[in-house]
Tab-separated table of C-alpha atoms and ligand atoms in Angstrom:
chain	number	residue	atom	x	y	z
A	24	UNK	CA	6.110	17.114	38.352
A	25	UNK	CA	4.812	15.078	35.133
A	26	UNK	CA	6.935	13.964	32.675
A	27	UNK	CA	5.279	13.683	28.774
A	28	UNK	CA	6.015	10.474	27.246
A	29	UNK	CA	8.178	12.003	24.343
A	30	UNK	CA	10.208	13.990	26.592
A	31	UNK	CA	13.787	14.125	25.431
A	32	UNK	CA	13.018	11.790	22.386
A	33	UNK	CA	13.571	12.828	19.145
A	34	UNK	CA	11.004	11.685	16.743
A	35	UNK	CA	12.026	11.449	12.624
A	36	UNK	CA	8.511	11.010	10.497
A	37	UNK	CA	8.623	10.817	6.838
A	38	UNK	CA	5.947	12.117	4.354
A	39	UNK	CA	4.672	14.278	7.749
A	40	UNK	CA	3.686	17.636	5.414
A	41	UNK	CA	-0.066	16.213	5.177
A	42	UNK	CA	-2.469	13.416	6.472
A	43	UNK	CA	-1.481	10.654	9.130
A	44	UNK	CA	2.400	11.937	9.484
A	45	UNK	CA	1.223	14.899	9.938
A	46	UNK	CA	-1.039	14.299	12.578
A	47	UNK	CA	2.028	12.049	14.275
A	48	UNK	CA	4.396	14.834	13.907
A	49	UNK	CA	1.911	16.970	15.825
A	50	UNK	CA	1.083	14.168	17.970
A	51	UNK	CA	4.798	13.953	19.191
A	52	UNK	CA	5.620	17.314	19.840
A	53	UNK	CA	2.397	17.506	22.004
A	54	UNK	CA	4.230	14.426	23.759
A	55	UNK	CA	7.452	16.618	23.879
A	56	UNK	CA	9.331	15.023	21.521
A	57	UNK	CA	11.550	17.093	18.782
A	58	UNK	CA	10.555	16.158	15.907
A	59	UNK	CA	12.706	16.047	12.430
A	60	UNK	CA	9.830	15.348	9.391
A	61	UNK	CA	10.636	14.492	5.454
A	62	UNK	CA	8.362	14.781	2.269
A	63	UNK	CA	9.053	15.272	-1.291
A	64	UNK	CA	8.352	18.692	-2.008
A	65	UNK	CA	8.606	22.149	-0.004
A	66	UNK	CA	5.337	23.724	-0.050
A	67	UNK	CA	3.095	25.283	1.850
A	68	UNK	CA	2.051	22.085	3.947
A	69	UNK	CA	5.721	21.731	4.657
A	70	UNK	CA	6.324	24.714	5.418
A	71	UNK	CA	3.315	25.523	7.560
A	72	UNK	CA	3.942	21.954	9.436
A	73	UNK	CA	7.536	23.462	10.340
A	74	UNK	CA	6.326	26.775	11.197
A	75	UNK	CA	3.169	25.068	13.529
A	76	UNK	CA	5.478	22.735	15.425
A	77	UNK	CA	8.243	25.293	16.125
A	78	UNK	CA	5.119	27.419	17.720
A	79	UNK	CA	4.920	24.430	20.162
A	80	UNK	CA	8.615	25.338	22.083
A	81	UNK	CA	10.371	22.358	21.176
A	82	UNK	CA	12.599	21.884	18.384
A	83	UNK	CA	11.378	21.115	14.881
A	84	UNK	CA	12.723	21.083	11.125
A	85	UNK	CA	11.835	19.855	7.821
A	86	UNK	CA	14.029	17.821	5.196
A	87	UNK	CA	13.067	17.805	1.632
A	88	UNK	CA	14.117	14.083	0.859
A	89	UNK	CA	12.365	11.051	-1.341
A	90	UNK	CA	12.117	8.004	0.948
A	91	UNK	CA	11.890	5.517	-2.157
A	92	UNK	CA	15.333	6.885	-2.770
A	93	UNK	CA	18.440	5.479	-1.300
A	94	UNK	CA	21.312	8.367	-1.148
A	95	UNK	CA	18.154	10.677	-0.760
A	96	UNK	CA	17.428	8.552	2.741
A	97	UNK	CA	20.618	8.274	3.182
A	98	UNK	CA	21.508	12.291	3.262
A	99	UNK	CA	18.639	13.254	4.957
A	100	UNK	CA	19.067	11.163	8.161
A	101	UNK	CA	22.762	12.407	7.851
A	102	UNK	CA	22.186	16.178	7.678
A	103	UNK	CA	19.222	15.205	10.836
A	104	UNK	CA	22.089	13.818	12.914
A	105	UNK	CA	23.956	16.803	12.380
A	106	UNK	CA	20.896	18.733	13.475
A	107	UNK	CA	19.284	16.816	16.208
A	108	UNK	CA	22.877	14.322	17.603
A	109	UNK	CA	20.103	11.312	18.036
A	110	UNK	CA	17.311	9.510	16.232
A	111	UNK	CA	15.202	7.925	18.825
A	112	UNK	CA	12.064	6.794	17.047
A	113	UNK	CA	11.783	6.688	13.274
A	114	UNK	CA	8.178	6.397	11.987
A	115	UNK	CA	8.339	5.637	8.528
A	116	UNK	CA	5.004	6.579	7.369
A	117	UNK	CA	5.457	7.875	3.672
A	118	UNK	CA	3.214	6.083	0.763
A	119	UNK	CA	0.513	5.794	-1.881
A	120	UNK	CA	-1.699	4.377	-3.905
A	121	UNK	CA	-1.609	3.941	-7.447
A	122	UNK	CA	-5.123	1.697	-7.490
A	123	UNK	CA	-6.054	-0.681	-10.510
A	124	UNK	CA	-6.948	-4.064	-11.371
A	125	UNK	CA	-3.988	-6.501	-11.768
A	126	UNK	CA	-5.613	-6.642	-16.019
A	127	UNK	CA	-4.761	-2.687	-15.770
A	128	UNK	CA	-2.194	-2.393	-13.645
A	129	UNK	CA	1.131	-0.924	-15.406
A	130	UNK	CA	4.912	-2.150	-14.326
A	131	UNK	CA	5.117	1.544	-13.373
A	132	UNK	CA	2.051	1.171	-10.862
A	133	UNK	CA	3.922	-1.811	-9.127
A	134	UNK	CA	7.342	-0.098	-9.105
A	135	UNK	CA	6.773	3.112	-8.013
A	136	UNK	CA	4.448	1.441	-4.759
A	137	UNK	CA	6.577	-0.926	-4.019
A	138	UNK	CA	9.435	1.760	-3.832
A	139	UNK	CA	7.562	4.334	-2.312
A	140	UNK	CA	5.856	2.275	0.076
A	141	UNK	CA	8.260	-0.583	0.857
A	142	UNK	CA	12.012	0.095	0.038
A	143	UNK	CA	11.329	3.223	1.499
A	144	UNK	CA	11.152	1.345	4.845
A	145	UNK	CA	14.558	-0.131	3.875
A	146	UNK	CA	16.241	2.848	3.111
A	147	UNK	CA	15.589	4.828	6.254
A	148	UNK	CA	16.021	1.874	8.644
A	149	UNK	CA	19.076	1.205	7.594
A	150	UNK	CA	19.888	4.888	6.988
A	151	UNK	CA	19.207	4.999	11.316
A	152	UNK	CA	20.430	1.855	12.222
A	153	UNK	CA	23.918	2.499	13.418
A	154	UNK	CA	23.334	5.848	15.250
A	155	UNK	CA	20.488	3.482	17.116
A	156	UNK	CA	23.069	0.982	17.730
A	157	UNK	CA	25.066	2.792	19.077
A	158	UNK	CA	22.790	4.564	21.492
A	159	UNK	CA	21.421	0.944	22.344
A	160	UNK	CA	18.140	2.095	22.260
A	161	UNK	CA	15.351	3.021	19.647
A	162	UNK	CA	11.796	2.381	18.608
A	163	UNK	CA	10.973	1.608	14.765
A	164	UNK	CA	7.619	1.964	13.668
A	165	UNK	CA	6.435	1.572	10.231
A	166	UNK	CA	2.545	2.355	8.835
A	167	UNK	CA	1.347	-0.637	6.936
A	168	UNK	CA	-2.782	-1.086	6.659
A	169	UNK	CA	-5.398	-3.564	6.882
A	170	UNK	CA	-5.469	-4.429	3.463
A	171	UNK	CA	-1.573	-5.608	3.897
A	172	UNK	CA	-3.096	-7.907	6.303
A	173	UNK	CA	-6.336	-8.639	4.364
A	174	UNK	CA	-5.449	-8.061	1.316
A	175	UNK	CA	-7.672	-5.877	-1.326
A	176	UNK	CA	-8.943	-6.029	-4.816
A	177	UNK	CA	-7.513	-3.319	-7.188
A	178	UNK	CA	-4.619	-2.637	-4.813
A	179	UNK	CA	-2.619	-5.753	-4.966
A	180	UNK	CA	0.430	-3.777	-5.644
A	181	UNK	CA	-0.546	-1.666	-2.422
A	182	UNK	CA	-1.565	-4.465	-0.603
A	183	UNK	CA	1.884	-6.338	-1.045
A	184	UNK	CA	3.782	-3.643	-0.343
A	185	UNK	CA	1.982	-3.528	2.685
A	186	UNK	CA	2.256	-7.043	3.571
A	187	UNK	CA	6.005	-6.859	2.642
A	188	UNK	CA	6.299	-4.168	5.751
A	189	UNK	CA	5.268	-6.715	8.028
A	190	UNK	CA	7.594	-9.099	7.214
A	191	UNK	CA	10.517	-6.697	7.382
A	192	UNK	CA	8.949	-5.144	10.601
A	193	UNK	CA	8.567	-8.675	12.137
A	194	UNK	CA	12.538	-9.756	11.171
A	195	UNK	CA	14.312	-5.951	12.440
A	196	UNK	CA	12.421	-6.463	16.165
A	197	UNK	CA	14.186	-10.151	15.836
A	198	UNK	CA	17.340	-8.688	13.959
A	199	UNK	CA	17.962	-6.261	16.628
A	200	UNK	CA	15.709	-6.381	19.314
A	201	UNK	CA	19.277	-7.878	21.570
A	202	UNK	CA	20.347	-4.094	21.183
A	203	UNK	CA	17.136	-2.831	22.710
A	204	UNK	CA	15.951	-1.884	19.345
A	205	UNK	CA	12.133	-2.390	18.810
A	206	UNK	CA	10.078	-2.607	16.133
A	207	UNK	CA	6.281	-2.784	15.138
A	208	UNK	CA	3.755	-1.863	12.568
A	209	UNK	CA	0.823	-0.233	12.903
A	210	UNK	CA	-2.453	-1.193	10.067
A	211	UNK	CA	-4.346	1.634	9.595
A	212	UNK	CA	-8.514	1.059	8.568
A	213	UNK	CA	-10.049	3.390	6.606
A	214	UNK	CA	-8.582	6.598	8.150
A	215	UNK	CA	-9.957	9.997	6.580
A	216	UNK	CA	-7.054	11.945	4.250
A	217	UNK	CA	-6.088	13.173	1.061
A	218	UNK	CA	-5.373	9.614	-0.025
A	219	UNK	CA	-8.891	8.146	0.913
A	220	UNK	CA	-10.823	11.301	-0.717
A	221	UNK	CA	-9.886	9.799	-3.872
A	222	UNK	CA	-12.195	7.524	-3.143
A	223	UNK	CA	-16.022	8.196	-4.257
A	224	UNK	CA	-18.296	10.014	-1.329
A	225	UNK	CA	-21.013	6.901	-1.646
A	226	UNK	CA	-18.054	4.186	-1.221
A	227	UNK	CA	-16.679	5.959	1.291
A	228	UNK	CA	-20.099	6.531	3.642
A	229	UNK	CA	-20.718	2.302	2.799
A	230	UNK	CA	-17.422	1.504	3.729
A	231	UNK	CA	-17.937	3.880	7.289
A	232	UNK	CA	-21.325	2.044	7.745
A	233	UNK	CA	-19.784	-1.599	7.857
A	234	UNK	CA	-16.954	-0.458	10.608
A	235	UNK	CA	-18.312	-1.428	13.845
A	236	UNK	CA	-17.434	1.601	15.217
A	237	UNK	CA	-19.526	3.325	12.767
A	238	UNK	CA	-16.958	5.870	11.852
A	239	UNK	CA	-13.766	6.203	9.751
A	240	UNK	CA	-10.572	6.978	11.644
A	241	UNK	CA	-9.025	10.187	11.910
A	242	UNK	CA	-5.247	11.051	11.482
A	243	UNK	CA	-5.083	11.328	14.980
A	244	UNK	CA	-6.097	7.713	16.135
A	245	UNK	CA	-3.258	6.916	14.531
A	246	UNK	CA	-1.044	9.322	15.965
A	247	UNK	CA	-1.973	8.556	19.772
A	248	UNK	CA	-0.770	4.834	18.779
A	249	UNK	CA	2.393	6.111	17.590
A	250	UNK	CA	3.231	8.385	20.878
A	251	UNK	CA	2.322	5.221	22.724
A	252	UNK	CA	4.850	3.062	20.506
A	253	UNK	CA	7.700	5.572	20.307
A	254	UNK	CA	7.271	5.743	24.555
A	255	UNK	CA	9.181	3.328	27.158
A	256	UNK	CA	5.048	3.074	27.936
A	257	UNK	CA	5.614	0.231	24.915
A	258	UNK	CA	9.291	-0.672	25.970
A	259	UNK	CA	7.967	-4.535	26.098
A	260	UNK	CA	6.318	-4.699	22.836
A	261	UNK	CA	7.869	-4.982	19.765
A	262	UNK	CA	7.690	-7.267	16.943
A	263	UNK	CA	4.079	-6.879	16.705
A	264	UNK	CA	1.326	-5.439	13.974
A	265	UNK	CA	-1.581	-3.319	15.949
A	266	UNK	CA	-4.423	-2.086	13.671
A	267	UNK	CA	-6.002	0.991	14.311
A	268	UNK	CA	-9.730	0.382	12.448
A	269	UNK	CA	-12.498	1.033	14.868
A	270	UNK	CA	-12.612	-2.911	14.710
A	271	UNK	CA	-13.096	-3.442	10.548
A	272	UNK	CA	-10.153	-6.378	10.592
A	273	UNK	CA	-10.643	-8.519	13.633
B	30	LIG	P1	-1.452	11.326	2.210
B	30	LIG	O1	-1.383	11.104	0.743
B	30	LIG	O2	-2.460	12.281	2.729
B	30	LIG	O3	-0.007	11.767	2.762
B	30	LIG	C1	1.149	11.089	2.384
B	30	LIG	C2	2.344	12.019	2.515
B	30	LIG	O4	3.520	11.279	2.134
B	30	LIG	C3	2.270	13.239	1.596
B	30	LIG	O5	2.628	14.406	2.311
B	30	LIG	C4	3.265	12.906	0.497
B	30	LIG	O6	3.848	14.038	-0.112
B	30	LIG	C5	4.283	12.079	1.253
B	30	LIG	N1	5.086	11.241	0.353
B	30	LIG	C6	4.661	10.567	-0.743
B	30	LIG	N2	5.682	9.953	-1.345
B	30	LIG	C7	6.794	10.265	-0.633
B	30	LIG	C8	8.174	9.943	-0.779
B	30	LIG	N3	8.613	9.197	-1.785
B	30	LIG	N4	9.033	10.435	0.144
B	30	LIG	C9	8.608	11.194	1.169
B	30	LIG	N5	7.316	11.530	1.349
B	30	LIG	C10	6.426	11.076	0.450
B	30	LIG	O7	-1.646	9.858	2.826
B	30	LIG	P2	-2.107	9.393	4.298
B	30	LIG	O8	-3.498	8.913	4.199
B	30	LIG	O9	-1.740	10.397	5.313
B	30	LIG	O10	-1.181	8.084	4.458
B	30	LIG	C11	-0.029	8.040	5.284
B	30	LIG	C12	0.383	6.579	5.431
B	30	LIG	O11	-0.673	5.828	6.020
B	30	LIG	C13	0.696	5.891	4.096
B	30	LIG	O12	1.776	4.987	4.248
B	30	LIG	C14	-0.576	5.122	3.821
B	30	LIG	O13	-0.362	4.012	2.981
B	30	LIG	C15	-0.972	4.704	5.230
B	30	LIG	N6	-2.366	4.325	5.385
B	30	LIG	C16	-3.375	5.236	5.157
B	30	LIG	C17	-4.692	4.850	5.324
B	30	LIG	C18	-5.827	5.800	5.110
B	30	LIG	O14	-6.983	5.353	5.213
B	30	LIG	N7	-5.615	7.075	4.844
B	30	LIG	C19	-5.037	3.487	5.729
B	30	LIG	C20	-3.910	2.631	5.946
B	30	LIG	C21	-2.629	3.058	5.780
């Protein structure tokens, strides 16, 4: 008899309809986890996302909610533990980009990243926190990148808000790793999506060439890290930040 590592779980992934949470939300339910996903809109990602993980005989549904909001976080994860009774891993993955050089970049730019991105991480962690304490259990992971490691010209709002979801990541697997919570981040290289084909064709190929593994990353090498994280595989790790980049940030 084999046992998948998501078995039983039940797997919450915001802004899943496209790109990396997508690939995690499929990436789970392949696991066997049940998997409750958020993004902003309805539309036909969303709703084909639903309709391809219900296919897969375990139990899926979407939420329309805005991570950078509070009450919006706030509802969501309410009307999920209506839905689903538990929360068991919470893989806050929504974000964007809003590129430009610090000389350029607007106080819009900065807010609506750093909200997006980083109180977004915030609102849903606190949002899950008390159904996780009380189940004394639960695995927290939130996608950061390289470049909140590294740092990045023309994305220093990105970058920071980046950098600021280590610090929270590193201070919730202290906070409540005595209640068998855990919590890491994953930094994500150059990874090909919607968000990175914004990026011209020639940068892009230059970029791929200087990666030692001589490819960009797909939304799936990001997802297998995430099954692996959400498992009791990972039940000694926590705390940590693991980059997924075929070896660009050493
Ligand atoms: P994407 O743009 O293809 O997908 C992002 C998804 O998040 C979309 O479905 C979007 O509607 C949703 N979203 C945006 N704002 C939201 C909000 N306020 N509330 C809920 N959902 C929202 O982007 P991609 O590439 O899949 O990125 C996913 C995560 O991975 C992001 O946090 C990104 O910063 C991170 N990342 C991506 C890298 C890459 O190379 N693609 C590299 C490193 C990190």
């Amino acid at each position: 008899m084999s046992m998948k590592l998501l078995e039983g779980k039940i797997v919450l992934v915001t802004g899943a309809a496209r790109g990396i949470g997508k690939a995690i939300a499929i990436g789970c339910a392949d696991a066997g986890a049940d998997i409750a996903f958020t993004d902003v809109v309805k539309d036909e990602n969303f709703v084909n996302l639903e309709n391809e993980l219900n296919s897969k005989g375990i139990k899926a549904k979407g939420y329309v909610s805005n991570a950078a909001d509070m009450n919006s976080s706030a509802q969501a994860v309410e009307e999920i533990l209506k839905d689903f009774e538990r929360i068991d891993v919470l893989v806050n993955n929504a974000g964007i980009t809003r590129d430009a050089l610090l000389m350029r970049m607007t106080e819009e730019q900065w807010d609506l990243v750093i909200n997006v991105n980083l109180k977004s991480v915030f609102n849903l962690t606190k949002a899950v926190q008390k159904s996780m304490l009380k189940q004394r259990s639960g695995s927290i992971i939130n996608v950061s990148s390289v470049v909140g490691v590294s740092g990045n010209a023309g994305q220093a709002n990105y970058s920071a808000s980046k950098a600021g979801i280590i610090g929270f990541t590193k201070s919730i697997a202290r906070e409540l790793g005595p209640r068998n919570i855990r919590c890491n981040a994953i930094a994500p290289g150059f990874i090909e999506t919607e968000m990175t084909k914004a990026i011209p064709e020639e940068a892009r190929l230059e970029w791929a060439e200087k990666i030692p593994l001589k490819r960009a990353g797909q939304p799936k090498d990001v997802a297998d890290l995430v099954v692996f994280l959400g498992s009791d595989m990972s039940s000694y790790i926590s705390g940590q930040v693991i980059n997924v980049c075929g070896a660009m940030l050493t």
